[in-house]
mmCIF file of C-alpha atoms and ligand atoms in Angstrom:
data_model
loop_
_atom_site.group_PDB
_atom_site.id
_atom_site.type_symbol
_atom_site.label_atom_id
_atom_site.label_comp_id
_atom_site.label_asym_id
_atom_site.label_seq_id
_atom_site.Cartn_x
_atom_site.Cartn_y
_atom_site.Cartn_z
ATOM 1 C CA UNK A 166 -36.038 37.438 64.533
ATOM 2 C CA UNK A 167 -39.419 36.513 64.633
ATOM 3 C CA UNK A 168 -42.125 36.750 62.285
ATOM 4 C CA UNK A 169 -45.867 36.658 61.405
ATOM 5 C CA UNK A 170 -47.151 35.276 58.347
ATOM 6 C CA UNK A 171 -50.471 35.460 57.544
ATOM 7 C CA UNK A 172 -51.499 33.475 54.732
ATOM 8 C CA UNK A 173 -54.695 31.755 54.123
ATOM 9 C CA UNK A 174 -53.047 29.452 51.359
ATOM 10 C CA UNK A 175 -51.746 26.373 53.238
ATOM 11 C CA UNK A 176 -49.124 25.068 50.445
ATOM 12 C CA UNK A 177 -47.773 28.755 50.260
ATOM 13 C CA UNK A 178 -47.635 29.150 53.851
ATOM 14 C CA UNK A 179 -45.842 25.691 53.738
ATOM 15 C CA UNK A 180 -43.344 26.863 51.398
ATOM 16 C CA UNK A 181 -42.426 29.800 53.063
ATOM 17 C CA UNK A 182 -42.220 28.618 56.859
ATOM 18 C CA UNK A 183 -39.859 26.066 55.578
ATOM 19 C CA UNK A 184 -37.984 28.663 53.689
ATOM 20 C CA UNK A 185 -38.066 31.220 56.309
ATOM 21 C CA UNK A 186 -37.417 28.408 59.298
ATOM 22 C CA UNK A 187 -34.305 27.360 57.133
ATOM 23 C CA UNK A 188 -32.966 31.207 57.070
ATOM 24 C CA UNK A 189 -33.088 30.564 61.265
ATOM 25 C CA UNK A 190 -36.264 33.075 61.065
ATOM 26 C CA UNK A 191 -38.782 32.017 63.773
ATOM 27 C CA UNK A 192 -42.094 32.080 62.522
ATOM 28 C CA UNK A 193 -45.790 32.226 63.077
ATOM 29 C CA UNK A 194 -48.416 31.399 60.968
ATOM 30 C CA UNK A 195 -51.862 32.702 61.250
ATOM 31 C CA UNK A 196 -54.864 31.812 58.281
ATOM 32 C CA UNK A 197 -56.552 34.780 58.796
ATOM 33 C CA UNK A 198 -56.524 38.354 59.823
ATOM 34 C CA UNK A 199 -57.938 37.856 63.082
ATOM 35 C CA UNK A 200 -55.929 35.014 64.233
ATOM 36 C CA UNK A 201 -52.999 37.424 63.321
ATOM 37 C CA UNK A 202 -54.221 40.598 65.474
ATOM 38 C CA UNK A 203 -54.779 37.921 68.129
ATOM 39 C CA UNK A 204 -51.055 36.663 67.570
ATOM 40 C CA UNK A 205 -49.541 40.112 67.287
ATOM 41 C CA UNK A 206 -51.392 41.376 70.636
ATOM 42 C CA UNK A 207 -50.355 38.428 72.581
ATOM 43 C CA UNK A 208 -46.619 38.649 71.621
ATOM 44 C CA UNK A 209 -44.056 41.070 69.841
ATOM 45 C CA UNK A 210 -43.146 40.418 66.464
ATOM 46 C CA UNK A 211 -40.049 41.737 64.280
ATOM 47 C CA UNK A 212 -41.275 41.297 61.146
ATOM 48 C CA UNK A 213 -44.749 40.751 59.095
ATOM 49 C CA UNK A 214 -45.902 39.511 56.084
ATOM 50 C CA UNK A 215 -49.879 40.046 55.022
ATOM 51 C CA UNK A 216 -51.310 38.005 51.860
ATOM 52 C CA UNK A 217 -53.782 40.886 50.573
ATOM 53 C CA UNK A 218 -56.733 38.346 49.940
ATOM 54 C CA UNK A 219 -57.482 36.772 52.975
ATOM 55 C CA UNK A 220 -61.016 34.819 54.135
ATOM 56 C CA UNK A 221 -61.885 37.625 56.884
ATOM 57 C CA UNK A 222 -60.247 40.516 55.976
ATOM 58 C CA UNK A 223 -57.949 42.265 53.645
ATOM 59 C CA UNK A 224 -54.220 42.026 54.346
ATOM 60 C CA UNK A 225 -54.286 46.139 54.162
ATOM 61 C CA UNK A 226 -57.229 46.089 57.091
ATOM 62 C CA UNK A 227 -54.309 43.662 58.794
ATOM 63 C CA UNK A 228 -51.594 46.161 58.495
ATOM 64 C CA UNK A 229 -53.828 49.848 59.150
ATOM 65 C CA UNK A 230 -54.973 47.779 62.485
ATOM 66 C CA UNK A 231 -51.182 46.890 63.099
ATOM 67 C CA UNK A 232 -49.979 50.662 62.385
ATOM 68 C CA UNK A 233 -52.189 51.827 65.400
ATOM 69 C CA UNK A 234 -49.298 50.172 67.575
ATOM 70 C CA UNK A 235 -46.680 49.361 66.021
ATOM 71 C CA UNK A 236 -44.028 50.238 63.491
ATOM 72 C CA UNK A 237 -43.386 46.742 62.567
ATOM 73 C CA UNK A 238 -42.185 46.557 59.116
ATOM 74 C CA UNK A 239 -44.727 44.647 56.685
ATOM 75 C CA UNK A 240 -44.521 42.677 53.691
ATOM 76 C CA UNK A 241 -47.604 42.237 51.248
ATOM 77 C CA UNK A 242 -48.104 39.436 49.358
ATOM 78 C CA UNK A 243 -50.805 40.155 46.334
ATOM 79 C CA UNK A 244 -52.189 37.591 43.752
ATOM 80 C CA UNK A 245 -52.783 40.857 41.732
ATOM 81 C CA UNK A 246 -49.795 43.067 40.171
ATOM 82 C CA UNK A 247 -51.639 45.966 40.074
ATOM 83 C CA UNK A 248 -51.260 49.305 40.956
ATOM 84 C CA UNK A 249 -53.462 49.844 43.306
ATOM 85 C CA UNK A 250 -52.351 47.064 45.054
ATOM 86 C CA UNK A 251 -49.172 48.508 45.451
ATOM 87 C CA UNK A 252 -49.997 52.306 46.235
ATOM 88 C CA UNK A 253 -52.463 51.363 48.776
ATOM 89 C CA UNK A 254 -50.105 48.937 50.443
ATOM 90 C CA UNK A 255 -47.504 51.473 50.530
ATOM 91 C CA UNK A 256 -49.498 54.196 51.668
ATOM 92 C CA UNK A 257 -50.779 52.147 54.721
ATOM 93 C CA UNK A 258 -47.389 51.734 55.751
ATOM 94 C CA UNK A 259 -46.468 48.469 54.381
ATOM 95 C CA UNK A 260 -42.457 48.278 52.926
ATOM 96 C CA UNK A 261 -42.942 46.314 50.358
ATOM 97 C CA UNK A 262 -44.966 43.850 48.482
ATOM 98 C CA UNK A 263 -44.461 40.463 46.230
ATOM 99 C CA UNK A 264 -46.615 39.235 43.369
ATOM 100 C CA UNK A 265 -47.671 35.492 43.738
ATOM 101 C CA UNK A 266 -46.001 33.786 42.204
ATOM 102 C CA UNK A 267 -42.731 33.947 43.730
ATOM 103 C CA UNK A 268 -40.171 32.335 44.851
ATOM 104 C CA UNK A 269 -39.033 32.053 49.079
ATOM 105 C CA UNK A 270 -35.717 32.850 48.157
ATOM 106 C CA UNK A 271 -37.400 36.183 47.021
ATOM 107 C CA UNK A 272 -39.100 36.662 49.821
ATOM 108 C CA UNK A 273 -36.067 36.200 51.797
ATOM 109 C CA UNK A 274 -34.298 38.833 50.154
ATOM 110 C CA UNK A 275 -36.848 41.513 50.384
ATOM 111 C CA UNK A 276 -37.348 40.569 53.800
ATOM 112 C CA UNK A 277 -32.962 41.405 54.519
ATOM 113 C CA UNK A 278 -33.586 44.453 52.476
ATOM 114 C CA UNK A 279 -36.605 45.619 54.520
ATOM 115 C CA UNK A 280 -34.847 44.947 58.048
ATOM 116 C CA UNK A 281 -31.589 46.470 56.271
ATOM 117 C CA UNK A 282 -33.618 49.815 55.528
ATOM 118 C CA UNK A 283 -35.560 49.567 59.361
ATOM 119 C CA UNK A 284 -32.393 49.224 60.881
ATOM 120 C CA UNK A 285 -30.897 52.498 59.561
ATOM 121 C CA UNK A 286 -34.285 54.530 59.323
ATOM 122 C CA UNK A 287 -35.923 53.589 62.574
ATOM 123 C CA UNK A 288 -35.057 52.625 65.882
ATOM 124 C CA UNK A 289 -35.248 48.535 65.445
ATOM 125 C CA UNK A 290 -36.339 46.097 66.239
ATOM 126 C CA UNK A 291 -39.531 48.086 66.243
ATOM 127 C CA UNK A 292 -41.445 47.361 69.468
ATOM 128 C CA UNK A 293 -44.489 45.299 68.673
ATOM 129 C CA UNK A 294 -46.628 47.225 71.467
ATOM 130 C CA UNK A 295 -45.972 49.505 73.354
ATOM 131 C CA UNK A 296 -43.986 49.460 76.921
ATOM 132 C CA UNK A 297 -46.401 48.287 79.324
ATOM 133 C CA UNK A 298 -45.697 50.982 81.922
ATOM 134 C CA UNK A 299 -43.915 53.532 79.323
ATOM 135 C CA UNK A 300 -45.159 56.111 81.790
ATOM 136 C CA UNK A 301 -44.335 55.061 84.762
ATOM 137 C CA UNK A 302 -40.447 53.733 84.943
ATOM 138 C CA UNK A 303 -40.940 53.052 88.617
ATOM 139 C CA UNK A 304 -44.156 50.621 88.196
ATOM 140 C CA UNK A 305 -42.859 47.328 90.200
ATOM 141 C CA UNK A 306 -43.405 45.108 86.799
ATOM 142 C CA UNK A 307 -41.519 46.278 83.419
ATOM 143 C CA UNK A 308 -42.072 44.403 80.275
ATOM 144 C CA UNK A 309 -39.043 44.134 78.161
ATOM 145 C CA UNK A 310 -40.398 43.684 74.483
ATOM 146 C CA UNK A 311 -37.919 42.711 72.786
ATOM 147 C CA UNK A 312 -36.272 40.671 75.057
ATOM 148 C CA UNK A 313 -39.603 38.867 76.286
ATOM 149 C CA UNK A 314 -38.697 39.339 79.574
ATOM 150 C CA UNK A 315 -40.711 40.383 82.704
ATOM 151 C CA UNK A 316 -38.572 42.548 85.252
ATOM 152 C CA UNK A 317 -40.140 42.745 88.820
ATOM 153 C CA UNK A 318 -38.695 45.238 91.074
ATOM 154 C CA UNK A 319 -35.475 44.814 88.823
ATOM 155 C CA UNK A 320 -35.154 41.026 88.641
ATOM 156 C CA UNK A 321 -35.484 39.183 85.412
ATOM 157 C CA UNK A 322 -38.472 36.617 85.703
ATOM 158 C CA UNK A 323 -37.669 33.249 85.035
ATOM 159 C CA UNK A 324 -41.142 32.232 83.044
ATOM 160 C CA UNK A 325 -42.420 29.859 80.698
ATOM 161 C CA UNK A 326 -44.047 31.242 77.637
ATOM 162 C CA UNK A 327 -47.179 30.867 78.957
ATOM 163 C CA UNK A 328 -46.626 32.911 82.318
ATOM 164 C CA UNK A 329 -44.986 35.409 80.040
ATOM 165 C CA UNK A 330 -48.178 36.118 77.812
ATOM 166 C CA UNK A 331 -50.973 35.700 81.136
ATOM 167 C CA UNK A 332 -48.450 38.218 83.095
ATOM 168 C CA UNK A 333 -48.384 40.602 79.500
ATOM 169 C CA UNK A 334 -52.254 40.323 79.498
ATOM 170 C CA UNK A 335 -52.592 41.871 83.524
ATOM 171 C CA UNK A 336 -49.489 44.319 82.705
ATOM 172 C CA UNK A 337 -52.048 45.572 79.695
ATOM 173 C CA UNK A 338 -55.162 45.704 81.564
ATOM 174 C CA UNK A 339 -54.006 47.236 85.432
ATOM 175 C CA UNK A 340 -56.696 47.658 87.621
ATOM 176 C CA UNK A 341 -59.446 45.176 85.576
ATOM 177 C CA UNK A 342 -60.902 42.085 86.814
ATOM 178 C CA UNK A 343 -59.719 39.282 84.582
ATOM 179 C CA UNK A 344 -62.008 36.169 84.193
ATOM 180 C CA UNK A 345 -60.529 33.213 83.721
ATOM 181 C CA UNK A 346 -61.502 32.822 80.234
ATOM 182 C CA UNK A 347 -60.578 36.078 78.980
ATOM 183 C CA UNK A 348 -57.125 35.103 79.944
ATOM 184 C CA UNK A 349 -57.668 31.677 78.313
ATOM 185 C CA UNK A 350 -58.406 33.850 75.357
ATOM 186 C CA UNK A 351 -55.331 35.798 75.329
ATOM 187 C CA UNK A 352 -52.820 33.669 76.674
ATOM 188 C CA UNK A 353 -53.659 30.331 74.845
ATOM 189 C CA UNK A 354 -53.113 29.683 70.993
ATOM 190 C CA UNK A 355 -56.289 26.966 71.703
ATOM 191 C CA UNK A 356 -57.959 28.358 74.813
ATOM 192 C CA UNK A 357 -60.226 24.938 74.098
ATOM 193 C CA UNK A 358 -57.492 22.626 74.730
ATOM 194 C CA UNK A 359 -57.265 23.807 78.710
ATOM 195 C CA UNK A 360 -59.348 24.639 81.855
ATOM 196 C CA UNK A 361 -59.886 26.969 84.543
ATOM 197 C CA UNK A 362 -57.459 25.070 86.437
ATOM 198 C CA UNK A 363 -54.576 25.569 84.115
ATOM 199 C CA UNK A 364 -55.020 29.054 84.371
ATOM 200 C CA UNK A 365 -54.993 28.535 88.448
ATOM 201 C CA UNK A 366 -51.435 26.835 88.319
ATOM 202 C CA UNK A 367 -50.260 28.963 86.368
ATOM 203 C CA UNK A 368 -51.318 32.117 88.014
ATOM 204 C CA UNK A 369 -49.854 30.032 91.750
ATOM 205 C CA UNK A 370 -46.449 30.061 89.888
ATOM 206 C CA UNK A 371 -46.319 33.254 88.559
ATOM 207 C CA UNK A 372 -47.581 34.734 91.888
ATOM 208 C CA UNK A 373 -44.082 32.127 93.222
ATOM 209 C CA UNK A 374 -42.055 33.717 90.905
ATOM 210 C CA UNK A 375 -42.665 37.324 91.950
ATOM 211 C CA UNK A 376 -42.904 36.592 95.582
ATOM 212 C CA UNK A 377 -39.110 35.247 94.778
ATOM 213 C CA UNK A 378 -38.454 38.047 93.438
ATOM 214 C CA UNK A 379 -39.333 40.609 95.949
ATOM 215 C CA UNK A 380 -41.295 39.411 99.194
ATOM 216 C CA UNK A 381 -44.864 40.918 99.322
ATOM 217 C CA UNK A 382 -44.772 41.354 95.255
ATOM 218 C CA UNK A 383 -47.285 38.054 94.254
ATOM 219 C CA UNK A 384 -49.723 40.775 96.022
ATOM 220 C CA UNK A 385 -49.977 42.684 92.525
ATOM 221 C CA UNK A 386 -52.486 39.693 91.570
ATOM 222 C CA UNK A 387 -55.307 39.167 93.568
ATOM 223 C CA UNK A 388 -58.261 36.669 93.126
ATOM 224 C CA UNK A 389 -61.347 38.057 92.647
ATOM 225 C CA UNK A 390 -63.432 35.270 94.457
ATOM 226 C CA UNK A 391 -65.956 33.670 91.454
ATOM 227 C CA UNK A 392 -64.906 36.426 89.153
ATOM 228 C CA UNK A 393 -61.413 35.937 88.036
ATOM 229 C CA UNK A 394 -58.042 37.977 88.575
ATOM 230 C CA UNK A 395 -57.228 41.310 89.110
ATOM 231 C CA UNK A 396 -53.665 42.908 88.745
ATOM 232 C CA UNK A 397 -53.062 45.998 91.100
ATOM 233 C CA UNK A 398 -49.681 47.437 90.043
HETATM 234 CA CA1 CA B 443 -55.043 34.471 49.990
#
């Protein structure tokens, strides 16, 4: 189970990743909205929780940007206990919300209530983004969301979490040339702390991984000489 929280308050955040972690919830933390969006697009998540007041946007903005593709069920945590707070929350989809202060063990319980009530109301776990070729079952490369798992020509790749999220960013963007720092961008919690060549070894592997898969298959990524990478499903 693995969730985002999104709290600009470090001693909360704190609190609750060491609560959460303890419950054998994987977590990840994001300060602001953006770093979230950026987290949720990169990688699927079960389960969110949005502080309300955050330094770039509102925890609501976080969740009506979430709802465009995903069902992911949200928990709002709100300084306020007012109730506006609460109808907008609930009418932008979010399941629930928790007035600070509270307590993890609280947050622990709504959270087991919230996947209780997903679990019989919706399918579940809710996909965080759509299939990447929900079209087109025969496309060589199928994402598995929930599983993390990249399928080429019916084989289970064998990737490192990396590979996973640069192969997720071509699977989302067919036909596109990719520069090397756009997929820095996507693929890299801190794009600063690599180079171009990180991204080339990585890309050589992946492209070893598919070939071992299916002979001809590290074809679907091409170099685009000085421009970047280009995935051609
Ligand atoms: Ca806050």
């Amino acid at each position: 189970m693995h969730i985002l929280l999104v709290e600009d308050e470090p001693a909360i955040a704190d609190t609750l990743v060491y609560a959460l972690k303890t419950e054998c919830f994987e977590v990840h933390h994001a300060l602001t909205g953006q770093a979230a969006l950026d987290a949720f697009a990169a990688q699927p998540f079960d389960f969110a929780i949005l502080d309300i007041g955050l330094p770039d946007m509102t925890g609501l903005e976080v969740c009506k940007k979430l709802r465009e593709t995903s069902a992911v069920p949200v928990l709002f945590l709100t300084a306020r206990d007012g109730e506006v707070d609460r109808i907008l929350g609930l009418e932008l989809g979010g399941d629930d919300y928790v007035t600070k202060p509270f307590s993890p063990r609280e947050i622990v319980a709504r959270i087991r209530a919230i996947l209780r009530r997903a679990q019989n109301n919706r399918p579940f776990p809710t996909p965080a983004a759509p299939a990447a070729n929900p079209e087109n079952p025969g496309a060589p490369l199928q994402n598995d969301p929930h599983a993390m798992r990249i399928h080429c020509h019916g084989s289970a790749l064998d990737l490192t979490a990396h590979e996973y999220k640069l192969l997720l960013v071509f699977l989302k963007n067919p036909r596109r040339v990719l520069s090397r720092d756009q997929l820095l961008d996507h693929a890299w919690a801190d794009p600063g702390a690599v180079t171009d060549r990180t991204i080339d070894a990585h890309i050589k592997s992946i492209r070893a991984k598919l070939r071992s898969a299916k002979a001809g298959a590290e074809d679907l990524i091409q170099t685009r000489r000085g421009l970047g990478y280009f995935f051609q499903p």
